[in-house]
PDB file of C-alpha atoms and ligand atoms in Angstrom:
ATOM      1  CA  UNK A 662      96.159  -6.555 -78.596  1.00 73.00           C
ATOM      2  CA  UNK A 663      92.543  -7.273 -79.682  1.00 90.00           C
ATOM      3  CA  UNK A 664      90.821  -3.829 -79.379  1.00 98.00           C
ATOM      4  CA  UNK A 665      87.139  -3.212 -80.138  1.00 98.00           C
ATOM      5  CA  UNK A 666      85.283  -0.299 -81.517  1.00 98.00           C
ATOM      6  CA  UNK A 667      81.773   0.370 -79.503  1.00 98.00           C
ATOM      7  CA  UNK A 668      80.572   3.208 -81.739  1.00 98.00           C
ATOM      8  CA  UNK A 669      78.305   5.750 -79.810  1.00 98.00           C
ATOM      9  CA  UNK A 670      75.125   6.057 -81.154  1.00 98.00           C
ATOM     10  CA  UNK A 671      74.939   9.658 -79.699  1.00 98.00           C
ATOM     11  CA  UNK A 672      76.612  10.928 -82.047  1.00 98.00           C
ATOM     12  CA  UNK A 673      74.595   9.203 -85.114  1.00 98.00           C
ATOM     13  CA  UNK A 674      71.732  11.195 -87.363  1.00 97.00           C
ATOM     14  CA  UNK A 675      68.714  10.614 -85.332  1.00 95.00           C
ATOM     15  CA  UNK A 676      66.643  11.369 -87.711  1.00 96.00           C
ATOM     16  CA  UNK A 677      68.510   8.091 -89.873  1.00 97.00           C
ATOM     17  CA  UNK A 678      69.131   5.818 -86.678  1.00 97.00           C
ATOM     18  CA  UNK A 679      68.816   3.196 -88.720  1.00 97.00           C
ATOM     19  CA  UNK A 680      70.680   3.669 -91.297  1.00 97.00           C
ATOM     20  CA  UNK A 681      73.821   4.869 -89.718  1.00 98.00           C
ATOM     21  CA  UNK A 682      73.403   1.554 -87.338  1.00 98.00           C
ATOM     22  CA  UNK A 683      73.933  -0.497 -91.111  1.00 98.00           C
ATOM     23  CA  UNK A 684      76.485   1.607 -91.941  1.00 98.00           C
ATOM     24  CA  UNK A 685      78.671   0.762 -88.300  1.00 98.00           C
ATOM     25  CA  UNK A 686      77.590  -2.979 -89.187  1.00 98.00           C
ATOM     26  CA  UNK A 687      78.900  -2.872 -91.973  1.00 98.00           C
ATOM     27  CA  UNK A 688      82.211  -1.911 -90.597  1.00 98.00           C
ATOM     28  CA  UNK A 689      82.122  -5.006 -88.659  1.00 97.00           C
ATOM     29  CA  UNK A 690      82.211  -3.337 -85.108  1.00 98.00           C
ATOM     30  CA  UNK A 691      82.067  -5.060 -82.285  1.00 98.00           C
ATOM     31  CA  UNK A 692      79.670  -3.394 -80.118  1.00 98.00           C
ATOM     32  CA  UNK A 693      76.763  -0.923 -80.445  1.00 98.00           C
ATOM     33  CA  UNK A 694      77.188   1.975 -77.477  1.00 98.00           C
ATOM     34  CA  UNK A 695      74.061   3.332 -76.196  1.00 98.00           C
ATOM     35  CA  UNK A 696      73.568   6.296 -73.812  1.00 98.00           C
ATOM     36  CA  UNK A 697      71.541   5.999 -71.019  1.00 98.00           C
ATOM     37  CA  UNK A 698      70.906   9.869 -69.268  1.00 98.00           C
ATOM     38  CA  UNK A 699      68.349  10.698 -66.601  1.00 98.00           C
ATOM     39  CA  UNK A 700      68.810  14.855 -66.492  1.00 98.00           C
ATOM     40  CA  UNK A 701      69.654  14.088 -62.921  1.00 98.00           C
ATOM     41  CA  UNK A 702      72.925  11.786 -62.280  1.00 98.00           C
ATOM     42  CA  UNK A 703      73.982  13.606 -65.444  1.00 98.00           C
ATOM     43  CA  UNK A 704      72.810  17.484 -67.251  1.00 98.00           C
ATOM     44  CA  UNK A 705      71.387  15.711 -70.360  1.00 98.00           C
ATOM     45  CA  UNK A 706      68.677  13.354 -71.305  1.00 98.00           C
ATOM     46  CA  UNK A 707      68.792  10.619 -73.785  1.00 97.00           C
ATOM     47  CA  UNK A 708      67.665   7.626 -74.099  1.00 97.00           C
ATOM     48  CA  UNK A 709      65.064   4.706 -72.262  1.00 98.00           C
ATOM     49  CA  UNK A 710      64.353   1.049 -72.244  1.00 98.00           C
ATOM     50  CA  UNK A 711      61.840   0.834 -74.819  1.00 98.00           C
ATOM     51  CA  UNK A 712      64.430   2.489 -77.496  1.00 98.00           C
ATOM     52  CA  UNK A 713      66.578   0.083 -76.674  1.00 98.00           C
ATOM     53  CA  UNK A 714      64.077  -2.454 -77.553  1.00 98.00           C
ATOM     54  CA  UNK A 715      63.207  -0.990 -80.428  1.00 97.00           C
ATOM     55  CA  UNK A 716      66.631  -0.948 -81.423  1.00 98.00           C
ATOM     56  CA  UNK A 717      66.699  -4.853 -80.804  1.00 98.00           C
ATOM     57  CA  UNK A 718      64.372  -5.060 -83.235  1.00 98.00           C
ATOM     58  CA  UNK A 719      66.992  -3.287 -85.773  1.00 97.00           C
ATOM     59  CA  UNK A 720      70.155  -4.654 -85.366  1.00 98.00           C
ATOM     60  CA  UNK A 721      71.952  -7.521 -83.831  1.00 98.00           C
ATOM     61  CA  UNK A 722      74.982  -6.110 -82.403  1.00 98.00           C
ATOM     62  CA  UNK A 723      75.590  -6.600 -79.123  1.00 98.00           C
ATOM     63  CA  UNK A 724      74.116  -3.701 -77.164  1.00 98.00           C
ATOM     64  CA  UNK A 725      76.737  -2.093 -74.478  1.00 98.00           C
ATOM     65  CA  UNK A 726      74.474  -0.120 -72.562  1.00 99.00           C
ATOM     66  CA  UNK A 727      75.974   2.672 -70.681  1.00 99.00           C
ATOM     67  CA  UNK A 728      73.272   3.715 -67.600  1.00 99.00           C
ATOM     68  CA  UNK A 729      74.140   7.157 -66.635  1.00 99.00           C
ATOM     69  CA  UNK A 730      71.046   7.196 -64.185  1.00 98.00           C
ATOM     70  CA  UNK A 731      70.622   7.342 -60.323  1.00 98.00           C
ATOM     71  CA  UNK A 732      69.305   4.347 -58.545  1.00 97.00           C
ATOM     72  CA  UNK A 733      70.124   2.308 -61.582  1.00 98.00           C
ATOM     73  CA  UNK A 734      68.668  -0.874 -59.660  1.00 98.00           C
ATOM     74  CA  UNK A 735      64.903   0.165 -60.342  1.00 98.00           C
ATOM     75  CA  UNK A 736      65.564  -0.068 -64.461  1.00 98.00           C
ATOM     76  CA  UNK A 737      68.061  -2.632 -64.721  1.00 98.00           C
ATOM     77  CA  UNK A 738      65.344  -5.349 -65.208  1.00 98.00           C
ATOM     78  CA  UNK A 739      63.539  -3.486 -68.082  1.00 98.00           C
ATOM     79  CA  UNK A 740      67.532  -2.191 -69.601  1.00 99.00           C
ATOM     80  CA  UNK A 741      68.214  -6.212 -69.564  1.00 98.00           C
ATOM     81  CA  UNK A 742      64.868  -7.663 -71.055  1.00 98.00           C
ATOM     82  CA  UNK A 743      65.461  -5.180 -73.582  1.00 98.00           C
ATOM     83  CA  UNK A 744      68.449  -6.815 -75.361  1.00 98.00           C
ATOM     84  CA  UNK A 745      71.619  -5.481 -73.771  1.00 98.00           C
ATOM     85  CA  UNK A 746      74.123  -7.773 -73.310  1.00 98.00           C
ATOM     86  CA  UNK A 747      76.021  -5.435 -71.315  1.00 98.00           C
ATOM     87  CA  UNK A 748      74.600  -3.192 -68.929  1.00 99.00           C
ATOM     88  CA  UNK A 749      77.613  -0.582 -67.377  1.00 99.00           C
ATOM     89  CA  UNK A 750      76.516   1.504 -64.077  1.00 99.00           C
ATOM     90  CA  UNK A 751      77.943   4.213 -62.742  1.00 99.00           C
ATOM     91  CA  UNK A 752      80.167   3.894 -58.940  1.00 98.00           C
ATOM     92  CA  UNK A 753      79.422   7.170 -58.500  1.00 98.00           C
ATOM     93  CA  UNK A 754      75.168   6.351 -59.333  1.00 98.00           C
ATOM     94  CA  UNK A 755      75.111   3.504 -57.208  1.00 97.00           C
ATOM     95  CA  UNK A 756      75.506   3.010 -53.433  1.00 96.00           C
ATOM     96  CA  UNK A 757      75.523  -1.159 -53.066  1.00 98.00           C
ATOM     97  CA  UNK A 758      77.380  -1.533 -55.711  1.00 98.00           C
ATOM     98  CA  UNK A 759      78.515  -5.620 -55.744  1.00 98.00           C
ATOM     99  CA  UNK A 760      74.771  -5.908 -55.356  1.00 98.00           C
ATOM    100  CA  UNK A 761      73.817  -3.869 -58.662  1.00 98.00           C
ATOM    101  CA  UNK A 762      76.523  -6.296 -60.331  1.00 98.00           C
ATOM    102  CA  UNK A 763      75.064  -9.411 -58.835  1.00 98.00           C
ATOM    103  CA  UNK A 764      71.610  -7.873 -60.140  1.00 98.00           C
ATOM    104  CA  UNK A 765      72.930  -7.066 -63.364  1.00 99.00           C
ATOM    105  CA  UNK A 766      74.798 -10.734 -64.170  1.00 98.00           C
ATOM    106  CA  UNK A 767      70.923 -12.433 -62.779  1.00 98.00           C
ATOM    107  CA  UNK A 768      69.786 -11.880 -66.160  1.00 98.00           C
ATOM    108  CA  UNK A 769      72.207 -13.809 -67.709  1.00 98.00           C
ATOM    109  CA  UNK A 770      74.147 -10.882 -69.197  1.00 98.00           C
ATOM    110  CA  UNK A 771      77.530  -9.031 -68.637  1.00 98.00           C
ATOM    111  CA  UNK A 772      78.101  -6.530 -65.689  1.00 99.00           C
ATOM    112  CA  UNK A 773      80.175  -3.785 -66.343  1.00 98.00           C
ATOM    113  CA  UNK A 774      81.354  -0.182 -64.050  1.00 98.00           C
ATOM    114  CA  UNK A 775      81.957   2.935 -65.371  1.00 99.00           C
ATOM    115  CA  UNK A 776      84.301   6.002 -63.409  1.00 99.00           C
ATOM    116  CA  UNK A 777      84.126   9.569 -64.078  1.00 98.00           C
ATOM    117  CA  UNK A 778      87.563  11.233 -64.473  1.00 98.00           C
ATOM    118  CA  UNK A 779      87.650  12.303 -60.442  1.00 98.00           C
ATOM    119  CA  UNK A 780      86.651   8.744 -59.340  1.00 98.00           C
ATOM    120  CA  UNK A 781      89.687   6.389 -57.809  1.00 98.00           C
ATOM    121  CA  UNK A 782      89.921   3.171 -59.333  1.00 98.00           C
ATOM    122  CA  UNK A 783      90.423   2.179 -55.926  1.00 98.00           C
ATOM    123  CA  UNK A 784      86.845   2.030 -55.320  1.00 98.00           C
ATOM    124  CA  UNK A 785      86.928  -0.970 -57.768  1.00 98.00           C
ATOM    125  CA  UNK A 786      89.418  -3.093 -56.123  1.00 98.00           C
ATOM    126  CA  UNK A 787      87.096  -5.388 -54.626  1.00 98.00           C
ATOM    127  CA  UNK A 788      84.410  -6.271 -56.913  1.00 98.00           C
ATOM    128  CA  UNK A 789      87.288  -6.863 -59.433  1.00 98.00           C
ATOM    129  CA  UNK A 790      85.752 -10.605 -59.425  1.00 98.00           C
ATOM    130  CA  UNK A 791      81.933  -9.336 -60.102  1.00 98.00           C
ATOM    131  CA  UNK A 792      82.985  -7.120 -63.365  1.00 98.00           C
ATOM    132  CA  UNK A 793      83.038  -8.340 -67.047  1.00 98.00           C
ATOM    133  CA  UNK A 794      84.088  -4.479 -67.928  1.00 98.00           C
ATOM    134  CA  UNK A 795      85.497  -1.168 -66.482  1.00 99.00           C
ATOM    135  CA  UNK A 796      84.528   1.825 -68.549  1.00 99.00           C
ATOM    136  CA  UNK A 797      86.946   4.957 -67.968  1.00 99.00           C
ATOM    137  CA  UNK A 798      85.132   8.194 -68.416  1.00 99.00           C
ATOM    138  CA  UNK A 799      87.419   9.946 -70.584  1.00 99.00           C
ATOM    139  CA  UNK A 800      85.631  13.200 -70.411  1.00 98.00           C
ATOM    140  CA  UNK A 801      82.461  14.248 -67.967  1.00 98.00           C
ATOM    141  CA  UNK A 802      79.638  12.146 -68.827  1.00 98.00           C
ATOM    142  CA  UNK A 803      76.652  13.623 -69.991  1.00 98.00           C
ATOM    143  CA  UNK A 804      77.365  14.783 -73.851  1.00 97.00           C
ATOM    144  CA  UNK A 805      79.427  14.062 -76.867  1.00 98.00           C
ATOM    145  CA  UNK A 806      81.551  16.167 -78.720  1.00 98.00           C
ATOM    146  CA  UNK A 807      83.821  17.006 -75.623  1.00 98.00           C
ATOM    147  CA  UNK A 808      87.727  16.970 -75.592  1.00 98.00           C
ATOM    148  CA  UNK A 809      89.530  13.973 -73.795  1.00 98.00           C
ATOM    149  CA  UNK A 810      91.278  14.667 -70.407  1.00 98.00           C
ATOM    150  CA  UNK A 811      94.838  13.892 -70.633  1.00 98.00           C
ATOM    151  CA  UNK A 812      95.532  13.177 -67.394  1.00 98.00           C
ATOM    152  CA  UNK A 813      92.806   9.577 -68.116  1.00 98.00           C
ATOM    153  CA  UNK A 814      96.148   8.230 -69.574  1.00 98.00           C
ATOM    154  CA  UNK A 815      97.716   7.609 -66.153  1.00 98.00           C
ATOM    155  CA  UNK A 816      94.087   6.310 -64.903  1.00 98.00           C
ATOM    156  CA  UNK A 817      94.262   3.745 -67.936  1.00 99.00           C
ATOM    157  CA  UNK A 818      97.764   2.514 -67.094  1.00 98.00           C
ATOM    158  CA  UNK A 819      96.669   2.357 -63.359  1.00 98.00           C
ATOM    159  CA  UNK A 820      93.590   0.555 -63.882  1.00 98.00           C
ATOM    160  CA  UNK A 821      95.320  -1.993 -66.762  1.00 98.00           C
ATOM    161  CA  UNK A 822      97.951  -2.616 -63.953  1.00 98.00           C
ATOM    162  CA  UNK A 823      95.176  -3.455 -61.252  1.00 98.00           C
ATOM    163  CA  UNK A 824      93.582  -5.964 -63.421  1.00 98.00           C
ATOM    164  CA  UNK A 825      96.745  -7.929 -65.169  1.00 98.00           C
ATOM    165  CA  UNK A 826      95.493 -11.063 -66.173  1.00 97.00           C
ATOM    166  CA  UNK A 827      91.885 -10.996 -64.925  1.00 98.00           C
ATOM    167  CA  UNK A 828      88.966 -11.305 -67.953  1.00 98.00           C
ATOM    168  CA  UNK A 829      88.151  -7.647 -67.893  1.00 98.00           C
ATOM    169  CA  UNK A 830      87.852  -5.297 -70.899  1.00 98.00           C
ATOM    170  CA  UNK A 831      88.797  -1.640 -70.104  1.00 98.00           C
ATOM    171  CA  UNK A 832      86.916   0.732 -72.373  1.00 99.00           C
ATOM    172  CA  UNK A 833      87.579   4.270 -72.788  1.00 99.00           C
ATOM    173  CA  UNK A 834      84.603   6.437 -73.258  1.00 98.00           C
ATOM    174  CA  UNK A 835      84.382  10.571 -74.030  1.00 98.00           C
ATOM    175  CA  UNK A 836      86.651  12.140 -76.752  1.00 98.00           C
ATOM    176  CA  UNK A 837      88.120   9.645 -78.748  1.00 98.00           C
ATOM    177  CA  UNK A 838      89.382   9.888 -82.378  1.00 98.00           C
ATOM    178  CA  UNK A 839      92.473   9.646 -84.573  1.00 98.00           C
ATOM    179  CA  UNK A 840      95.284  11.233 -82.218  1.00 98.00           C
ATOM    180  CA  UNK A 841      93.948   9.706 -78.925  1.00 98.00           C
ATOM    181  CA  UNK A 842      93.264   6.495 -80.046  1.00 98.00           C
ATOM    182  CA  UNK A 843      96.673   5.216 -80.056  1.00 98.00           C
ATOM    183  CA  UNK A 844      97.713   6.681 -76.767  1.00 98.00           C
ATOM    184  CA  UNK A 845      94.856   5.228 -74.854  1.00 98.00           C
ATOM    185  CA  UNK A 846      95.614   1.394 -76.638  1.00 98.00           C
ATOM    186  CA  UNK A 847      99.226   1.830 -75.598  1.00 98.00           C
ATOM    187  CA  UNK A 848      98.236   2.646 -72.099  1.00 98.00           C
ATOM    188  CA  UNK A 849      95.938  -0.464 -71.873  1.00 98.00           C
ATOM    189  CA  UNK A 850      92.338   0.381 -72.724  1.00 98.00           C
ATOM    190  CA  UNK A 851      90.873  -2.372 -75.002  1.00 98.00           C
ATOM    191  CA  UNK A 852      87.479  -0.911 -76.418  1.00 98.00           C
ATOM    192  CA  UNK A 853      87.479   2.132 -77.922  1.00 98.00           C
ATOM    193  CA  UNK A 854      83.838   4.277 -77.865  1.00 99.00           C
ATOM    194  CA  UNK A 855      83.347   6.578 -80.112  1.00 98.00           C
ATOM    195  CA  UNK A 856      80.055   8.849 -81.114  1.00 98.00           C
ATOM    196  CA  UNK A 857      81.021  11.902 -82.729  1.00 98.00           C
ATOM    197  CA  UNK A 858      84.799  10.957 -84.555  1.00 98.00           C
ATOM    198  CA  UNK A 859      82.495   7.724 -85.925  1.00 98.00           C
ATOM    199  CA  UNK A 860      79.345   9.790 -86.689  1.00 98.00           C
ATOM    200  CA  UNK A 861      80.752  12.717 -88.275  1.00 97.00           C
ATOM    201  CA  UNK A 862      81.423  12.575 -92.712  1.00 96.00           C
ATOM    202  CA  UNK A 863      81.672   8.805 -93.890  1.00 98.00           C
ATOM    203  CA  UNK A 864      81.589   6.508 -91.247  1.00 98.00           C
ATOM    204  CA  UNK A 865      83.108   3.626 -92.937  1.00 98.00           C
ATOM    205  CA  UNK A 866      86.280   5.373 -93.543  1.00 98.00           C
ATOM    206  CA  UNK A 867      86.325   6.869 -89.845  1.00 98.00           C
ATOM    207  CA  UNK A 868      85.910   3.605 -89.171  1.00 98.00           C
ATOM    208  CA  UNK A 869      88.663   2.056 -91.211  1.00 98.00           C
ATOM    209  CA  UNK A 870      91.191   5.057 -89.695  1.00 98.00           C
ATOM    210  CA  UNK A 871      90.133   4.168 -86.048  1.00 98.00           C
ATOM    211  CA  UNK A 872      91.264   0.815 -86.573  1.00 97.00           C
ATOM    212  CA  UNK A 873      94.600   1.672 -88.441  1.00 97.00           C
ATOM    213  CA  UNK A 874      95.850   3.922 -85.787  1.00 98.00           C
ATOM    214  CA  UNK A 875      95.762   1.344 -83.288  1.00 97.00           C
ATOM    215  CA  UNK A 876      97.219  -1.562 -85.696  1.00 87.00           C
ATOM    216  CA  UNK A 877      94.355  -3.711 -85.621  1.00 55.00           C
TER     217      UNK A 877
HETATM  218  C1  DX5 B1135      79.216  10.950 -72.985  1.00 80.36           C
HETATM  219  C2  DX5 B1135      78.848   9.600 -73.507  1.00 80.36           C
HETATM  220  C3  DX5 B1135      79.637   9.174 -74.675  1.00 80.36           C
HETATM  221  C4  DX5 B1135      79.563  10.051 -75.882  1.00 80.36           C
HETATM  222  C5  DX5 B1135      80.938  10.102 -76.446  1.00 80.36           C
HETATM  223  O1  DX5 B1135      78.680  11.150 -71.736  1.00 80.36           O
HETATM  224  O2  DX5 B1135      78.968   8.605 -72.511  1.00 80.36           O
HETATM  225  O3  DX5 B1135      79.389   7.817 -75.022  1.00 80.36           O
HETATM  226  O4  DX5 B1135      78.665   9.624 -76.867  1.00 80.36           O
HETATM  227  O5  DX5 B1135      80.971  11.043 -77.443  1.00 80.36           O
HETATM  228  P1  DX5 B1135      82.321  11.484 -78.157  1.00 80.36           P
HETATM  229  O6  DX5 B1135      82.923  10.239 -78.758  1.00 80.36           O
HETATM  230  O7  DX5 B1135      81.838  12.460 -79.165  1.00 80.36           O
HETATM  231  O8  DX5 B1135      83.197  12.099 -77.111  1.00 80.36           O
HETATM  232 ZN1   ZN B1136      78.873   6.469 -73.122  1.00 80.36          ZN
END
C-alpha cells in the first residue's frame, strides 16, 4: 500500500516554523498537516486563515487543513483562498454536513471529514460519494502529545471495509509513532499524521523510521 506521511505542524518549533517546514520537505512528505482550533468545538487554540497564507507563501506542500472549529461554513472561503488543498471538517462541528462538502469541493479543492473516537462511522455512510478523505481521530482532538486509543484499530478496519474500492484516503490523526504506525497501516489507514513523533530530536531520521515501519 501507498501510505503518506502528513506531518503535524503542531508539534514543530514555533519559534523555527520555517525551518522545520524545510526540514519535513526535505523528507519528501506528502502533505503538510495544519491545526485549525477555535477554544470552543475544541479546549485549545491554534491556528487562523491568514497563517495559513502566510505559510503559502513558505512552502509548497500541499496544505491538509484540519478545521477543528464550530460552524466551519463561515471560514471555509477564507481556509480555501488561503492555499489548502484539503480542507477536513469535523461531523461532530457541522450540522448540514453534504452541504459543507459541496461548499468545500466549490473552490476547486478536496473535501475531507474527520470523527472523534466516540463518533460512528455510520454517520458517514451517505456522503461516502462527496468525500476525497476520512480522518480518524485517533485520540481527542484538541492537543498533541496524547496517547493513541486502541480501540481506533477496530474503527480503522470498519471504516477501510465501508469504503473498499471507493477513491478515499483514510488518515489517522492523534498519537502516532514507531509502534502504532504499523498496526494502524495493517488495519487500513493510508496517511499517517504525525506532530510530536516527527517534531521531536532529528526529524529526518523520525522521518526515515516512520516510513520503514510501515514498508514503504
Ligand atoms: C490533535 C491534532 C493533531 C496533533 C497530533 O488534536 O489534530 O494533529 O498535532 O499530535 P501527535 O502526533 O503528537 O499526537
Ligand atoms: Zn490534526
Amino acid at each position: 500500500m501507498n501510505v503518506k506521511i502528513s506531518p503535524s505542524i503542531l508539534g514543530a518549533d514555533f519559534g523555527n516554523l520555517e525551518s522545520q517546514i524545510r526540514e519535513v520537505e526535505a523528507c519528501n512528505v506528502e502533505m503538510l498537516h495544519i491545526d485549525v482550533m477555535d477554544g470552543n468545538f475544541v479546549p485549545n487554540i491554534a491556528f487562523g486563515p491568514d497563517q495559513v497564507k502566510m505559510l503559502r507563501k513558505v512552502s509548497d506542500l500541499p496544505f491538509d487543513v484540519h478545521l477543528m472549529i464550530n460552524n466551519p461554513d463561515l471560514l471555509i472561503p477564507r481556509f480555501a483562498e488561503a492555499g489548502s488543498d484539503i480542507i477536513v471538517v469535523h461531523q461532530e462541528a457541522t450540522v448540514h454536513l453534504h452541504r459543507t462538502l459541496k461548499l468545500i469541493q466549490s473552490f476547486g479543492i478536496k473535501a475531507g471529514v474527520s470523527l472523534t473516537p466516540a463518533t460512528s462511522i455510520e454517520t458517514l455512510r451517505y456522503v461516502l460519494d462527496e468525500v476525497d478523505m476520512i480522518l480518524l481521530m485517533t485520540v481527542n482532538p484538541g492537543y498533541g502529545g496524547q496517547s493513541f486509543i486502541p480501540k481506533s484499530l477496530d474503527k480503522i478496519r470498519d471504516l477501510s471495509e465501508m469504503t473498499k474500492g471507493l477513491d478515499i484516503d483514510i488518515q489517522v490523526d492523534g498519537g502516532i509513532n514507531l509502534e502504532t504506525a504499523p498496526k494502524v497501516v495493517e488495519a487500513g489507514a493510508n496517511v499517517l499524521v504525525a506532530g510530536s513523533f516527527t517534531f521531536k530530536g532529528d526529524v529526518s531520521e523520525n522521518i526515515r523510521m516512520l516510513r520503514e515501519s510501515v514498508k514503504i
